[in-house]
Every structure is written in C-alpha cells, then in structure tokens.
Coordinates of C-alpha atoms in Angstrom, one line a residue:
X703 CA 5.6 165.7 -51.3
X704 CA 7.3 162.5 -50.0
X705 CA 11.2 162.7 -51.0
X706 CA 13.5 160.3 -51.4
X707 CA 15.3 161.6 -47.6
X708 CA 12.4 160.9 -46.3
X709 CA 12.2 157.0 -47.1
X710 CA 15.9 157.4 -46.4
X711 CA 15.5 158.5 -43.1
X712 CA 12.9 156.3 -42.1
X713 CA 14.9 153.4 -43.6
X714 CA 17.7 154.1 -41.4
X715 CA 15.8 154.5 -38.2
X716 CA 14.3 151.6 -38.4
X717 CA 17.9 150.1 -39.1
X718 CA 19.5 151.7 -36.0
X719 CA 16.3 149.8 -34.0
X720 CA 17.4 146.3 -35.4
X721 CA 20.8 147.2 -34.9
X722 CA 20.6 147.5 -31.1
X723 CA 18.1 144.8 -30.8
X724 CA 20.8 142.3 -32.2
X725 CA 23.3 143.6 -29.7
X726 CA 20.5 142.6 -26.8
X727 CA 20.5 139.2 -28.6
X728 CA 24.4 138.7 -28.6
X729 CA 25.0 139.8 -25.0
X730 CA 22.2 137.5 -24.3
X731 CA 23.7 134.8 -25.9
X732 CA 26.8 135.3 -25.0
X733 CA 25.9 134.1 -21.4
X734 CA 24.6 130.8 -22.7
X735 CA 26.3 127.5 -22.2
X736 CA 25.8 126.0 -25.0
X737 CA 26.9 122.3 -24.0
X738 CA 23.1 122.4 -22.6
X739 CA 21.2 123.0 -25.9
X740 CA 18.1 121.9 -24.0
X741 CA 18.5 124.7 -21.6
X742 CA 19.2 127.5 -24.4
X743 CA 16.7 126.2 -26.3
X744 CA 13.9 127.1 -23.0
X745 CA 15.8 130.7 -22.5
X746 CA 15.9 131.6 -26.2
X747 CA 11.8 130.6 -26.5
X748 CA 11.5 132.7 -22.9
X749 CA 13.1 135.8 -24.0
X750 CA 12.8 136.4 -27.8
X751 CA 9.1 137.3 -27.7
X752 CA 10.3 139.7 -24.5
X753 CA 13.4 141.2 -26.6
X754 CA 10.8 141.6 -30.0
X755 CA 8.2 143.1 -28.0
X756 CA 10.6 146.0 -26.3
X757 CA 12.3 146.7 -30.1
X758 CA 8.9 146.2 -31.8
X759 CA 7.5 148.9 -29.8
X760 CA 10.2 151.2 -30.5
X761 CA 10.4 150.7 -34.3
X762 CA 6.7 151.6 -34.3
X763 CA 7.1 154.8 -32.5
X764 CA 9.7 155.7 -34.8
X765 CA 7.5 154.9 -37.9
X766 CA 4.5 157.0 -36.3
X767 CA 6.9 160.1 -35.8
X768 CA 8.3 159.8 -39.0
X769 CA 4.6 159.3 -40.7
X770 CA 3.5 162.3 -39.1
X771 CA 6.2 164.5 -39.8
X772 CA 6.3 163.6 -43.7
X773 CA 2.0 164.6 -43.5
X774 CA 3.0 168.2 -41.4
X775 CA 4.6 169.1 -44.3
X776 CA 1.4 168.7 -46.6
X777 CA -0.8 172.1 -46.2
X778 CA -4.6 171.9 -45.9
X779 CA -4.7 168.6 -44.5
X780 CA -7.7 167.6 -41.9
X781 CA -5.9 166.6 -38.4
X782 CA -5.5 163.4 -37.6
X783 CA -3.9 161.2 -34.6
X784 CA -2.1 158.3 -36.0
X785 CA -2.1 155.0 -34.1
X786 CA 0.6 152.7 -33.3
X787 CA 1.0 149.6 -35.5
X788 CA 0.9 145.7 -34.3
X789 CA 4.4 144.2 -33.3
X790 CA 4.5 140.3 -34.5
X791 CA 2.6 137.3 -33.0
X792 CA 4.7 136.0 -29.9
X793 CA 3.8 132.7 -31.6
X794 CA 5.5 133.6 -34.9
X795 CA 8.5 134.3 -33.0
X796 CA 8.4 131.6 -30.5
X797 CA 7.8 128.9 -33.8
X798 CA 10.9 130.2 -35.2
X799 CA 13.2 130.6 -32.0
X800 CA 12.1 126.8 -31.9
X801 CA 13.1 126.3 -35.8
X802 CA 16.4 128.1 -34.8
X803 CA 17.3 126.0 -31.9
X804 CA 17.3 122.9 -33.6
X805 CA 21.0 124.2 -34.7
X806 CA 22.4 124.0 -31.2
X807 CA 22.1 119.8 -31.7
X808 CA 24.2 120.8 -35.0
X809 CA 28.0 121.1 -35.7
X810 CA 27.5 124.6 -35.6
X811 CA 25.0 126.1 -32.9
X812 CA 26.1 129.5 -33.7
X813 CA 23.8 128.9 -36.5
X814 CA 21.0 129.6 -34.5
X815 CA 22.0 133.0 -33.9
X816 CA 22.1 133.6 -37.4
X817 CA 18.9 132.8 -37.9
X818 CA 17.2 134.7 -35.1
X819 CA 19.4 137.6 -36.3
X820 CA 18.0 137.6 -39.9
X821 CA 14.6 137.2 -38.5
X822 CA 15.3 140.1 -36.2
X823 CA 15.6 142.4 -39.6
X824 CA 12.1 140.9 -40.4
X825 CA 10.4 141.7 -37.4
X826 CA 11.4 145.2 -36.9
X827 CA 10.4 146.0 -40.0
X828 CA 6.7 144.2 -39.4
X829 CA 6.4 146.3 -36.7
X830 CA 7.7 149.4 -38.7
X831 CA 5.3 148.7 -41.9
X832 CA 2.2 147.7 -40.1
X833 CA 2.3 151.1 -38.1
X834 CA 2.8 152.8 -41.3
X835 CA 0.0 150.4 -42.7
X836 CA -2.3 151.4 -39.8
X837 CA -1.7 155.3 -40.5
X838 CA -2.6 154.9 -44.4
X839 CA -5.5 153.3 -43.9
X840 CA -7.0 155.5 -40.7
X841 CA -6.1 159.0 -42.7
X842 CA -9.3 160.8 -43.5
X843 CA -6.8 162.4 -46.2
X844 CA -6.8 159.2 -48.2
X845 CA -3.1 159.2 -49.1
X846 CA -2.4 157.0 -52.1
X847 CA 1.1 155.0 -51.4
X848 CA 3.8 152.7 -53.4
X849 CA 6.4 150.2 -52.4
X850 CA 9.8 151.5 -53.0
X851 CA 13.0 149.6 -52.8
X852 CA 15.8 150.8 -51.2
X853 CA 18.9 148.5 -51.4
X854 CA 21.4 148.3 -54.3
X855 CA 19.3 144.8 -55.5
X856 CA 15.7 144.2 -55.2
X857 CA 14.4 140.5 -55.6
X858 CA 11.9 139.9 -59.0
X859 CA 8.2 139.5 -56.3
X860 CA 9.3 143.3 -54.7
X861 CA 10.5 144.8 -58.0
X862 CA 6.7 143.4 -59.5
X863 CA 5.0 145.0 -56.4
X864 CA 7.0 148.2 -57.2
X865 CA 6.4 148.6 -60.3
X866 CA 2.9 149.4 -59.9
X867 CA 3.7 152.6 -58.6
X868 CA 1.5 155.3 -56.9
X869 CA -1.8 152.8 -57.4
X870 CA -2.2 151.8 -53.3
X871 CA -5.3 153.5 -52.0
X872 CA -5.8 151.5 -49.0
X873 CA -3.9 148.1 -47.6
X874 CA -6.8 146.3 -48.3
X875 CA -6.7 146.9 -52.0
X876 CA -3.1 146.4 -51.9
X877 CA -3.2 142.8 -51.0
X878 CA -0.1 141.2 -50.7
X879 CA 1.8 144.5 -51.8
X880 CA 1.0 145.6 -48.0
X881 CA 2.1 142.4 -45.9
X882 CA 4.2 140.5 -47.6
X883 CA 8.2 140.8 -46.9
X884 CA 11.3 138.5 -47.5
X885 CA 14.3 138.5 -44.3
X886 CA 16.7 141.3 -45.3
X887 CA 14.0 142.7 -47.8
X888 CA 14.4 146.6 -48.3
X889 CA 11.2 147.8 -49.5
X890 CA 8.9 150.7 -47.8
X891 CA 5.6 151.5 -47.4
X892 CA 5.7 155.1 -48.7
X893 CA 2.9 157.6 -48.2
X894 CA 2.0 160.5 -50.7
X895 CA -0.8 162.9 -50.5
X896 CA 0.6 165.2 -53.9
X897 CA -2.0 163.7 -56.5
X898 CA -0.2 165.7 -59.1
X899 CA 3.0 163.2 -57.9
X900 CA 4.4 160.7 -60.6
X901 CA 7.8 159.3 -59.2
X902 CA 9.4 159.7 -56.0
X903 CA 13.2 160.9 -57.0
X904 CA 15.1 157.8 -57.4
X905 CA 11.6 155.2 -57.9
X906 CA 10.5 155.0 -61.6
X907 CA 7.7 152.1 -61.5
X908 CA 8.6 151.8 -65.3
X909 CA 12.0 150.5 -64.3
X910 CA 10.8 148.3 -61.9
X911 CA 8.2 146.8 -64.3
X912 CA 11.5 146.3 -67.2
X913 CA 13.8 144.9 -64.6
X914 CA 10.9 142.8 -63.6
X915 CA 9.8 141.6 -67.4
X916 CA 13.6 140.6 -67.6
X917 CA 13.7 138.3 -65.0
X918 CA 10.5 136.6 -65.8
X919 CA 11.6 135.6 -69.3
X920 CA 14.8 134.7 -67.9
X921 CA 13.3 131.5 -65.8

C-alpha cells in the first residue's frame, strides 16, 4: 500500500530539484546587467529551456525511482520497466521567459525573476507528474490512482479533483485530473495497487468533497 511517507517523500524530492534549479537561476541572473533589458531578455530566452531541460530530467528520474520503489513493495506483481516522463515544451518556457521579461522595462525588473521562479515550481513538477503519468498508464498491473493534496491549503479546482478519490484507472479517463496544475499547486499523482484500499492516511476524498461543497455555495 501507498503511505502517506511515501507522497511525502516524493513531494520533497521533487522540492529539493526546484530548489537547486532556482539557485542555477539566481547565479545566473546575478551576472546580468540589467540597464540592457534587451540583452537579458535574449540570455534569459537562450538559457531557461537549457536550465528546465537539465532539472526536468532530474525530477523525472527521481519520480521513476520513487514510482518503482512504492510498486517493489506490492508482492505478486508482473515486472515492468517504467519509462521516463516528458519535460515541458521549450516553447512553453521560452513564451513565458518572454511574458517575464517584459518586467525588466518595469520599475521593478526583479519582477521577472519572480516570475520565472514560480514557473520553475510548475515545471519541475510537469516533469515529475508526467513521468509518474507515463508509469500509471504503461503498468500491466493497472494501478488505480487519486490526486492528493499535500500543503496546509488546497485551492476549490484541486480539492474537487481530490475528492473523487481512488476512481483514476488510467490518465486518459482522468482528464483534466491528470494535466492540469496551478504555479505553487501541491497535489500528487499517487499510485495504488491495494484494491481493498479506501484512504491513504491523511486523504479522506469525503473531506475534500465538503471542503469543496463549501466553497462553491460560498461564490
């Protein structure tokens, strides 16, 4: 069975790869003369799809690793070779870098740092969930799998994808549950192959649906 350390762990992997991708980013900018926003502009769009790439990888290892060792514990289960997710478009990237930039023309060009360092969340995390993604949906074991929030406040879209609990047979049939993600959102793909399993310790889909009732009536 999936437990709650395990989401934990993976959570905080993936964490300590954003973390050190964002230090790349400052040291990078930190050379940057910003009186040429022109210039910075060019090297941000040159080296951000570089820098995502090199991190994206990484985070996808991580997320293979952790998906295999979470289905070694499971006895009687065919073998199977998980495969490496998808990091995110250089395009996607490269259109926000762009969207980022126009900040250096602002009163406060540090403001484009921000930006690419709340994005930076995002795209570990694609990287992260589509290689978890890719492992659900290649398992000959047919896993079934939820989203579970992790953070200490979970927006009303995640808490609605949550609360439909162990359902997810296949990202396909999850629809936006599978691909869709917020900057700074805290939800993970989570894997189980116990069919007897109602709640992951510390994820009641009941809650989620409540919390999620409230805030609808509330708008």
């Amino acid at each position: 069975m999936t437990t709650l350390r395990d989401v934990q762990r993976l959570r905080g992997a993936t964490t300590r790869v954003t973390r050190l991708a964002r230090q790349d980013l400052r040291r990078f900018w930190a050379r940057l003369d910003l009186t040429q926003p022109e210039l910075v502009r060019e090297a941000l769009i040159t080296f951000m799809p570089v820098l995502v790439d090199r991190y994206g990888d990484i985070a996808s290892t991580v997320a293979v690793e952790w998906y295999e060792d979470v289905r070694e514990k499971v006895a009687g289960l065919p073998r199977y070779a998980p495969v490496i997710g998808k990091n995110i478009p250089d395009e996607a990237i490269v259109e926000t870098t762009k969207w980022a930039a126009g900040h250096l023309w602002g009163d406060n060009p540090a403001d484009t740092l921000r930006v690419l360092n709340g994005s930076m969340d995002r795209w570990m995390k694609y990287s992260q969930r589509d290689t978890i993604r890719r492992c659900i949906a290649g398992d000959p074991s047919k896993p079934r799998w939820a989203r579970v929030p992790q953070g200490a406040k979970t927006c009303a879209w995640c808490t609605m994808l949550a609360s439909r609990g162990w359902v997810y047979t296949s990202p396909q049939k999850a629809g936006d549950a599978s691909h869709r993600f917020h900057d700074h959102c805290d939800c993970e793909i989570v894997p189980e192959w116990d069919r007897r399993a109602v709640h992951l310790e510390g994820y009641d889909p009941d809650r989620y649906y409540a919390l999620y009732t409230e805030a609808r009536e509330a708008v």
